[in-house]
Amino acid sequence: MNEYRAWFQCLDDECGEEYNLDEVIYRCRKCDNLLEVVHDINLLHKRTPQEWKALFDDRYRRQVWPYGSSVWGKKEWVCPYVEDKNVVSMYEGATNLFWAERFGKQIKIEDLWIKMCGNSHTGSFKDLGMTVLVSVVKQMIADGKKIPAVACASTGDTSAALAAYCASAGIPAVVVLPKDKVSVAQLVQPISNGALVLSIDTDFDGCMEMVQKITTEHNIYLANSINSLRIEGQKTISIELCQQFDWEVPDWVIIPGGNLGNISALGKGFLIMLELGLIDRLPRLVCAQARNANPLYLSYLKGFKEFHPVKAKKTLASAIQIGNPVSVNKAIKILKMFDGIVEQASEEELSDSAALVDRTGTFNCPHTGVAIAVFLKLNQRRLFKPNDRIILVSTAHGLKFVEFKIGYHRDEIKGVSSKYANMPIELPNDYKAVKDAIFNRIENLEN
Ligand SMILES: *Cc1c(COP(=O)(O)O)cnc(C)c1O
Ligand SMILES: [Zn+2]
């Protein structure tokens, strides 16, 4: 594996400072810019596009450790530095690409797909990046570095992933959560995996500041997506999307964005495929934000000429309730390259959209609801051509957000009128009452 090489590099092209992957560093020491992982592309060019495709396809969903994971199946492009024996994996990726046939028919878009990233070990796409980050930490510890713990601030899903991977590797995890702002399922995950869970009386942005301070001043390793190792794992979403279409490129990918690591990762995955010749064009990308936490949308309206953090208001899409996204510069760079669009969704739009599509067989989290709502808006604007292939990225499993789901169906969410509510009908233990209830609802039943 050492025939391939990757390193951290300053995002500022003029600075371009480089650092080893086993350094504990998140920002450039020279200019304070974000870092990204850069691969030695000349070494990767030693395989032809056909050889890469064949290699990735050969490993996909098989059992040879650790390559059956769709992240580690692309190890040469992701993190060649980690030895196989130090990989901490729960078989990430290779998630279902669901053909949204029934939903698509309702709106006359045939080639519509939902990438089910929530069908994963901890129930969100965060596993894709966390496997890489925790594997690097395990490698560093094996090489004799002193790393007493790994820490993150989280809107819920990052902490669940960090806690699970650290528990599996036997590395202490510290998670810092905004008090009362994550779902019960999200809270119970790090608790169960034995992490030190700190519930702080602030919002996500406050937690992020706290964690950045403690990890800068002490040798605790920072697991937030400012750490670009996570982006390397997450970029396999785009590689996998093409792979699942026999290496064809979709026309549009719509993804919800909060801290903006995932939209950056998505772009990075397409760019490396283009550079290495596996694909010959790029899709257009759409970043979907909640109206209550929309700093990127506001910047988009001004042509990305300026960016101002906002104070994020409460949103049902709690994982993207972020006003000061750390990866904003990466995201804007990517959106400019992909002729990108940013659109927003209100609380009612995201709730109704999630519920509408639930009725066609998926079980959507509120963030996926944001992506669907934005898709519907753009469709109304007639942005898509009838034959366009469109992907909606579903970021988490709906089961992590049952309070949101049941609140919707009980019509208890303030400001949301729950157009698609579907509550159980309570009945006495009486045959006729049951029969009447069924006949009232189901058509074409015969007496
Ligand atoms: C983290 C997360 C997001 C947002 O991803 P960013 O990289 O922060 O933009 C969206 N949806 C879910 C479910 C998440 O956990
Ligand atoms: Zn720099």
Coordinates of C-alpha atoms and ligand atoms in Angstrom, one line a residue:
M1 CA 0.0 0.0 0.0
N2 CA 3.0 2.3 0.5
E3 CA 3.3 2.7 -3.2
Y4 CA 0.6 5.3 -2.8
R5 CA 1.0 8.6 -0.9
A6 CA -1.3 11.3 0.6
W7 CA -0.7 14.3 2.9
F8 CA -2.4 17.3 4.4
Q9 CA -2.1 20.4 2.3
C10 CA -3.2 24.0 3.0
L11 CA -6.3 24.9 1.1
D12 CA -4.8 28.3 0.1
D13 CA -3.2 27.6 -3.3
E14 CA -0.6 30.3 -2.7
C15 CA 0.5 28.9 0.6
G16 CA 0.2 25.2 -0.2
E17 CA 2.1 24.1 3.0
E18 CA 2.2 20.3 3.5
Y19 CA 2.0 18.2 6.6
N20 CA 2.2 14.4 7.3
L21 CA -1.1 12.6 7.9
D22 CA 0.2 11.5 11.3
E23 CA 0.6 15.1 12.5
V24 CA -2.0 16.4 15.0
I25 CA -3.0 19.4 13.0
Y26 CA -6.3 20.8 11.7
R27 CA -5.3 24.3 10.3
C28 CA -2.3 25.5 8.4
R29 CA 0.4 26.7 10.9
K30 CA 1.5 29.3 8.4
C31 CA -1.7 31.0 7.4
D32 CA -4.5 29.4 9.6
N33 CA -6.4 28.1 6.5
L34 CA -8.2 24.8 6.5
L35 CA -6.3 21.7 5.3
E36 CA -7.3 19.1 2.8
V37 CA -5.9 15.6 2.1
V38 CA -4.1 15.6 -1.2
H39 CA -3.1 12.4 -3.0
D40 CA 0.0 11.9 -5.2
I41 CA -2.0 11.8 -8.4
N42 CA 0.9 10.6 -10.5
L43 CA 1.1 7.4 -8.5
L44 CA -2.6 6.9 -8.9
H45 CA -2.3 7.3 -12.7
K46 CA -0.3 4.1 -12.7
R47 CA -3.6 2.2 -13.0
T48 CA -5.9 2.9 -15.9
P49 CA -9.5 4.0 -15.4
Q50 CA -10.6 0.5 -16.4
E51 CA -8.2 -1.1 -13.9
W52 CA -9.5 1.1 -11.0
K53 CA -13.1 0.3 -11.9
A54 CA -12.4 -3.4 -12.0
L55 CA -10.5 -3.2 -8.7
F56 CA -13.3 -1.3 -6.9
D57 CA -16.0 -3.6 -8.4
D58 CA -14.1 -6.7 -7.4
R59 CA -13.9 -5.7 -3.8
Y60 CA -17.4 -4.3 -3.5
R61 CA -19.4 -5.9 -0.7
R62 CA -17.0 -8.9 -0.4
Q63 CA -15.3 -10.3 2.7
V64 CA -11.6 -9.6 2.3
W65 CA -10.6 -7.4 5.2
P66 CA -11.0 -4.4 5.1
Y67 CA -11.9 -4.0 1.4
G68 CA -15.5 -5.1 1.6
S69 CA -16.3 -1.8 3.2
S70 CA -17.0 0.6 0.3
V71 CA -14.8 3.2 2.0
W72 CA -11.8 0.8 2.4
G73 CA -12.5 -0.8 -1.0
K74 CA -11.2 2.6 -2.3
K75 CA -8.3 2.7 0.2
E76 CA -5.7 3.9 -2.3
W77 CA -7.8 7.0 -3.0
V78 CA -8.8 7.5 0.6
C79 CA -6.0 6.8 3.1
P80 CA -3.2 4.5 1.9
Y81 CA -1.2 5.4 5.0
V82 CA -3.1 3.2 7.4
E83 CA -2.0 -0.5 7.6
D84 CA -4.9 -3.0 7.1
K85 CA -4.5 -4.3 10.6
N86 CA -5.1 -0.9 12.1
V87 CA -8.3 -0.2 10.1
V88 CA -11.3 0.3 12.4
S89 CA -14.3 -0.6 10.1
M90 CA -17.9 -1.6 10.5
Y91 CA -18.4 -2.3 6.8
E92 CA -19.2 1.3 5.7
G93 CA -21.0 2.4 2.6
A94 CA -22.4 0.2 -0.2
T95 CA -25.8 1.6 0.9
N96 CA -28.9 1.1 -1.1
L97 CA -29.5 3.4 -4.0
F98 CA -33.3 3.4 -4.0
W99 CA -35.2 4.0 -7.2
A100 CA -37.9 6.5 -6.1
E101 CA -40.2 5.1 -8.7
R102 CA -43.6 5.9 -7.1
F103 CA -42.6 9.3 -5.8
G104 CA -41.0 10.1 -9.2
K105 CA -44.2 9.2 -11.1
Q106 CA -46.2 11.7 -9.0
I107 CA -44.0 14.5 -10.3
K108 CA -43.1 13.1 -13.7
I109 CA -39.4 12.6 -13.0
E110 CA -38.5 9.0 -13.9
D111 CA -34.8 8.8 -13.1
L112 CA -35.0 9.8 -9.5
W113 CA -33.0 8.0 -6.8
I114 CA -32.4 8.3 -3.1
K115 CA -29.0 7.4 -1.8
M116 CA -29.7 5.8 1.6
C117 CA -26.6 6.8 3.6
G118 CA -28.5 6.3 6.8
N119 CA -28.5 2.5 6.3
S120 CA -25.3 2.3 8.2
H121 CA -23.8 1.1 11.5
T122 CA -24.8 4.2 13.5
G123 CA -27.6 5.3 11.2
S124 CA -26.0 8.2 9.4
F125 CA -23.4 9.0 6.7
K126 CA -21.0 10.1 9.5
D127 CA -19.7 6.5 9.6
L128 CA -18.0 7.0 6.2
G129 CA -15.7 9.6 7.6
M130 CA -15.3 8.4 11.1
T131 CA -13.9 5.0 10.0
V132 CA -11.0 6.9 8.4
L133 CA -10.4 9.2 11.3
V134 CA -10.4 6.6 14.0
S135 CA -8.3 4.3 11.9
V136 CA -5.6 7.0 11.5
V137 CA -5.7 7.5 15.3
K138 CA -5.3 3.8 15.8
Q139 CA -2.3 3.8 13.4
M140 CA -0.8 6.7 15.2
I141 CA -1.1 5.1 18.6
A142 CA 0.4 1.9 17.2
D143 CA 3.3 4.0 16.0
G144 CA 3.9 5.3 19.5
K145 CA 2.1 8.7 19.5
K146 CA 0.5 9.7 22.7
I147 CA -3.2 10.3 22.1
P148 CA -5.2 9.9 25.3
A149 CA -8.6 10.5 23.7
V150 CA -10.6 11.7 20.7
A151 CA -13.2 14.4 21.0
C152 CA -16.0 16.0 19.0
A153 CA -18.7 18.6 19.2
S154 CA -21.8 17.2 17.6
T155 CA -25.4 17.8 16.6
G156 CA -25.9 14.1 17.3
D157 CA -24.7 11.9 14.5
T158 CA -21.0 12.6 14.7
S159 CA -20.9 11.7 18.4
A160 CA -22.8 8.5 17.7
A161 CA -20.2 7.5 15.0
L162 CA -17.2 8.6 17.0
A163 CA -18.4 6.7 20.1
A164 CA -19.0 3.5 18.2
Y165 CA -15.7 3.5 16.3
C166 CA -13.7 4.4 19.4
A167 CA -15.4 1.8 21.4
S168 CA -14.6 -0.8 18.8
A169 CA -10.9 0.3 18.8
G170 CA -10.6 0.7 22.5
I171 CA -9.8 4.4 22.3
P172 CA -11.5 6.8 24.8
A173 CA -14.1 9.2 23.2
V174 CA -15.3 12.5 24.5
V175 CA -18.5 14.0 23.0
V176 CA -19.8 17.5 23.6
L177 CA -23.4 18.0 22.8
P178 CA -25.7 21.0 23.0
K179 CA -28.1 20.3 25.9
D180 CA -31.6 19.3 24.8
K181 CA -30.8 19.8 21.1
V182 CA -30.2 16.2 20.0
S183 CA -32.7 13.4 19.7
V184 CA -33.1 10.6 22.3
A185 CA -31.7 8.0 19.8
Q186 CA -28.7 10.2 19.1
L187 CA -28.0 10.7 22.8
V188 CA -28.4 7.1 23.7
Q189 CA -25.9 5.9 21.2
P190 CA -22.7 7.5 22.7
I191 CA -24.0 6.7 26.2
S192 CA -24.3 3.0 25.2
N193 CA -20.9 2.9 23.6
G194 CA -19.3 4.2 26.8
A195 CA -18.2 7.6 25.7
L196 CA -17.8 10.5 28.1
V197 CA -20.9 12.5 27.2
L198 CA -20.8 16.2 28.1
S199 CA -24.1 18.0 27.7
I200 CA -23.5 21.7 27.6
D201 CA -25.9 24.6 28.0
T202 CA -25.2 26.2 24.6
D203 CA -25.8 25.5 20.9
F204 CA -23.7 23.5 18.4
D205 CA -21.5 26.5 17.5
G206 CA -20.8 27.0 21.2
C207 CA -19.9 23.3 21.6
M208 CA -17.6 23.6 18.6
E209 CA -15.7 26.5 20.1
M210 CA -15.3 24.6 23.3
V211 CA -13.9 21.5 21.6
Q212 CA -11.6 23.4 19.3
K213 CA -10.1 25.1 22.4
I214 CA -9.6 21.9 24.4
T215 CA -8.1 20.0 21.5
T216 CA -5.8 22.8 20.6
E217 CA -4.5 23.3 24.1
H218 CA -4.2 19.6 25.0
N219 CA -3.2 16.5 23.0
I220 CA -6.8 15.3 22.6
Y221 CA -7.5 14.5 18.9
L222 CA -10.3 16.5 17.2
A223 CA -12.8 14.5 15.3
N224 CA -15.0 17.2 13.7
S225 CA -15.1 17.6 10.0
I226 CA -12.6 20.4 10.1
N227 CA -10.3 17.4 10.4
S228 CA -10.1 16.6 6.7
L229 CA -9.5 12.9 7.2
R230 CA -13.3 12.6 7.5
I231 CA -13.8 14.2 4.1
E232 CA -11.7 11.5 2.5
G233 CA -14.1 8.8 3.7
Q234 CA -17.2 10.8 2.9
K235 CA -16.0 11.5 -0.7
T236 CA -16.6 7.8 -1.4
I237 CA -20.4 8.6 -1.6
S238 CA -19.8 10.1 -5.1
I239 CA -17.6 7.3 -6.2
E240 CA -20.1 4.8 -5.0
L241 CA -22.9 6.6 -6.8
C242 CA -21.2 6.3 -10.1
Q243 CA -20.2 2.7 -9.4
Q244 CA -23.8 1.8 -8.7
F245 CA -24.7 3.2 -12.1
D246 CA -22.0 1.1 -13.8
W247 CA -19.8 4.2 -13.7
E248 CA -22.3 6.6 -15.3
V249 CA -22.4 10.2 -13.9
P250 CA -25.8 11.5 -12.6
D251 CA -27.0 14.9 -13.7
W252 CA -27.9 16.3 -10.3
V253 CA -27.0 15.5 -6.7
I254 CA -29.0 17.2 -3.9
I255 CA -27.6 17.0 -0.4
P256 CA -28.5 18.7 2.9
G257 CA -25.8 20.9 4.3
G258 CA -24.9 22.2 7.9
N259 CA -21.3 22.3 8.7
L260 CA -20.7 21.8 4.9
G261 CA -18.2 19.0 5.1
N262 CA -20.4 16.6 3.2
I263 CA -21.1 18.8 0.2
S264 CA -17.3 19.4 0.0
A265 CA -16.6 15.7 0.2
L266 CA -19.2 15.0 -2.5
G267 CA -17.5 17.4 -4.9
K268 CA -14.0 16.0 -4.0
G269 CA -15.1 12.5 -4.9
F270 CA -16.3 13.5 -8.4
L271 CA -13.2 15.6 -9.0
I272 CA -10.8 12.7 -8.3
M273 CA -12.8 10.4 -10.6
L274 CA -12.6 13.0 -13.3
E275 CA -8.9 13.6 -12.9
L276 CA -8.2 9.9 -13.1
G277 CA -10.4 9.4 -16.1
L278 CA -13.1 7.2 -14.6
I279 CA -15.8 9.8 -15.6
D280 CA -15.8 12.4 -18.3
R281 CA -18.1 15.1 -16.9
L282 CA -19.3 16.5 -13.5
P283 CA -22.9 16.6 -12.2
R284 CA -24.5 19.8 -10.9
L285 CA -24.6 19.9 -7.1
V286 CA -27.4 21.4 -4.9
C287 CA -26.9 22.2 -1.3
A288 CA -30.1 22.2 0.7
Q289 CA -30.3 24.2 3.9
A290 CA -33.0 24.7 6.5
R291 CA -34.4 28.2 6.4
N292 CA -33.7 28.5 10.1
A293 CA -30.0 27.9 9.6
N294 CA -29.1 29.2 6.2
P295 CA -25.9 31.2 6.1
L296 CA -24.7 29.5 2.8
Y297 CA -28.0 30.2 1.2
L298 CA -27.7 33.9 2.1
S299 CA -24.2 33.9 0.7
Y300 CA -25.3 32.2 -2.5
L301 CA -27.9 35.0 -3.1
K302 CA -25.0 37.4 -3.2
G303 CA -23.0 35.2 -5.6
F304 CA -20.8 33.9 -2.8
K305 CA -19.1 37.4 -2.8
E306 CA -19.5 37.5 1.0
F307 CA -20.2 35.1 3.8
H308 CA -21.6 36.0 7.2
P309 CA -22.2 33.5 10.0
V310 CA -25.7 33.6 11.4
K311 CA -27.2 32.7 14.8
A312 CA -28.9 29.4 13.8
K313 CA -32.6 29.2 14.9
K314 CA -34.2 26.1 16.1
T315 CA -35.0 23.7 13.3
L316 CA -36.4 20.2 13.2
A317 CA -33.4 19.3 11.0
S318 CA -31.3 19.5 14.2
A319 CA -28.2 18.0 12.6
I320 CA -27.9 21.0 10.3
Q321 CA -28.7 23.7 12.9
I322 CA -25.4 25.4 12.4
G323 CA -24.8 29.1 11.9
N324 CA -21.1 29.2 11.5
P325 CA -20.0 26.2 9.3
V326 CA -16.4 25.3 9.5
S327 CA -16.1 24.0 6.0
V328 CA -17.7 27.0 4.3
N329 CA -14.6 27.9 2.2
K330 CA -14.3 24.3 0.9
A331 CA -18.0 24.2 0.1
I332 CA -18.1 27.5 -1.8
K333 CA -15.0 26.4 -3.9
I334 CA -16.8 23.2 -4.8
L335 CA -20.2 24.8 -5.5
K336 CA -18.5 27.2 -8.0
M337 CA -16.8 24.3 -9.8
F338 CA -20.0 22.3 -10.1
D339 CA -22.3 25.2 -11.2
G340 CA -23.9 24.7 -7.8
I341 CA -27.2 25.9 -6.4
V342 CA -28.2 26.6 -2.8
E343 CA -31.8 26.5 -1.8
Q344 CA -33.6 26.5 1.5
A345 CA -36.7 24.8 3.0
S346 CA -39.0 26.0 5.8
E347 CA -40.0 23.7 8.7
E348 CA -43.4 22.9 7.1
E349 CA -41.8 22.2 3.8
L350 CA -39.2 19.8 5.2
S351 CA -41.8 18.0 7.4
D352 CA -44.4 17.6 4.7
S353 CA -41.7 16.5 2.1
A354 CA -40.3 13.8 4.4
A355 CA -43.8 12.5 5.1
L356 CA -44.9 12.6 1.5
V357 CA -42.0 10.5 0.4
D358 CA -42.3 8.2 3.4
R359 CA -45.6 7.1 1.8
T360 CA -43.6 5.7 -1.1
G361 CA -41.6 3.3 1.1
T362 CA -38.6 5.2 2.6
F363 CA -38.5 6.5 6.2
N364 CA -36.9 10.0 6.0
C365 CA -35.1 11.9 8.6
P366 CA -35.8 15.7 8.7
H367 CA -32.5 16.5 6.9
T368 CA -33.5 14.3 4.0
G369 CA -36.8 16.2 4.2
V370 CA -34.9 19.4 3.5
A371 CA -33.3 17.8 0.4
I372 CA -36.6 16.6 -0.8
A373 CA -38.3 19.9 -0.3
V374 CA -35.5 21.7 -2.1
F375 CA -35.8 19.2 -5.0
L376 CA -39.6 19.9 -5.2
K377 CA -39.0 23.6 -5.3
L378 CA -36.4 23.4 -8.1
N379 CA -38.7 21.0 -10.0
Q380 CA -41.5 23.6 -9.8
R381 CA -39.1 26.1 -11.3
R382 CA -38.6 23.6 -14.2
L383 CA -34.9 23.4 -13.6
F384 CA -34.8 19.7 -14.5
K385 CA -35.1 18.1 -17.9
P386 CA -37.5 15.1 -18.1
N387 CA -34.6 12.7 -18.6
D388 CA -32.2 14.1 -16.0
R389 CA -30.9 11.6 -13.5
I390 CA -31.4 13.1 -10.1
I391 CA -30.0 11.8 -6.8
L392 CA -31.3 12.9 -3.4
V393 CA -28.8 12.1 -0.6
S394 CA -30.6 10.8 2.5
T395 CA -28.2 11.5 5.3
A396 CA -29.6 9.6 8.3
H397 CA -32.1 6.9 9.1
G398 CA -35.6 8.1 10.1
L399 CA -35.5 5.8 13.1
K400 CA -33.0 8.3 14.8
F401 CA -35.7 10.9 14.7
V402 CA -38.9 9.3 15.9
E403 CA -39.9 12.3 18.1
F404 CA -40.0 14.3 14.8
K405 CA -42.0 11.6 13.1
I406 CA -44.6 11.0 15.8
G407 CA -44.9 14.8 16.5
Y408 CA -45.7 15.3 12.8
H409 CA -48.3 12.5 12.7
R410 CA -49.9 13.8 15.9
D411 CA -50.0 17.2 14.3
E412 CA -48.2 18.6 17.3
I413 CA -45.4 20.5 15.6
K414 CA -45.9 24.2 16.0
G415 CA -46.2 26.1 12.7
V416 CA -46.6 22.8 10.7
S417 CA -50.0 21.7 9.6
S418 CA -49.1 18.0 8.9
K419 CA -50.7 17.5 5.6
Y420 CA -49.9 13.8 5.5
A421 CA -50.6 12.9 9.1
N422 CA -51.6 9.3 9.7
M423 CA -52.6 8.4 13.2
P424 CA -53.7 5.0 14.5
I425 CA -57.5 4.7 14.9
E426 CA -58.3 3.6 18.4
L427 CA -61.2 1.1 18.6
P428 CA -63.1 -1.0 21.1
N429 CA -62.5 -4.7 21.0
D430 CA -65.4 -5.1 18.6
Y431 CA -65.5 -7.0 15.3
K432 CA -67.9 -4.6 13.5
A433 CA -66.0 -1.5 14.5
V434 CA -62.8 -3.1 13.1
K435 CA -64.5 -4.2 9.9
D436 CA -66.0 -0.7 9.4
A437 CA -62.7 1.0 10.0
I438 CA -61.0 -1.3 7.3
F439 CA -63.9 -0.8 4.8
N440 CA -63.8 2.9 5.3
R441 CA -60.2 3.1 4.3
I442 CA -59.5 0.3 1.8
E443 CA -61.2 0.5 -1.6
N444 CA -62.4 -2.4 -3.6
L445 CA -62.9 -4.7 -0.6
E446 CA -65.7 -7.2 -1.3
N447 CA -68.4 -7.9 1.3
Ligands
LIG1 C1 -24.0 15.9 9.8 C2 -25.3 15.7 9.1 C3 -25.7 16.6 8.0 C4 -24.8 17.7 7.6 O1 -23.6 17.4 7.1 P1 -22.5 18.6 7.0 O2 -21.2 17.9 6.6 O3 -22.4 19.1 8.4 O4 -23.0 19.6 6.1 C5 -26.9 16.4 7.4 N1 -27.7 15.4 7.8 C6 -27.4 14.6 8.9 C7 -28.3 13.5 9.3 C8 -26.1 14.7 9.5 O5 -25.8 13.9 10.5
ZN2 ZN -1.3 27.8 4.6

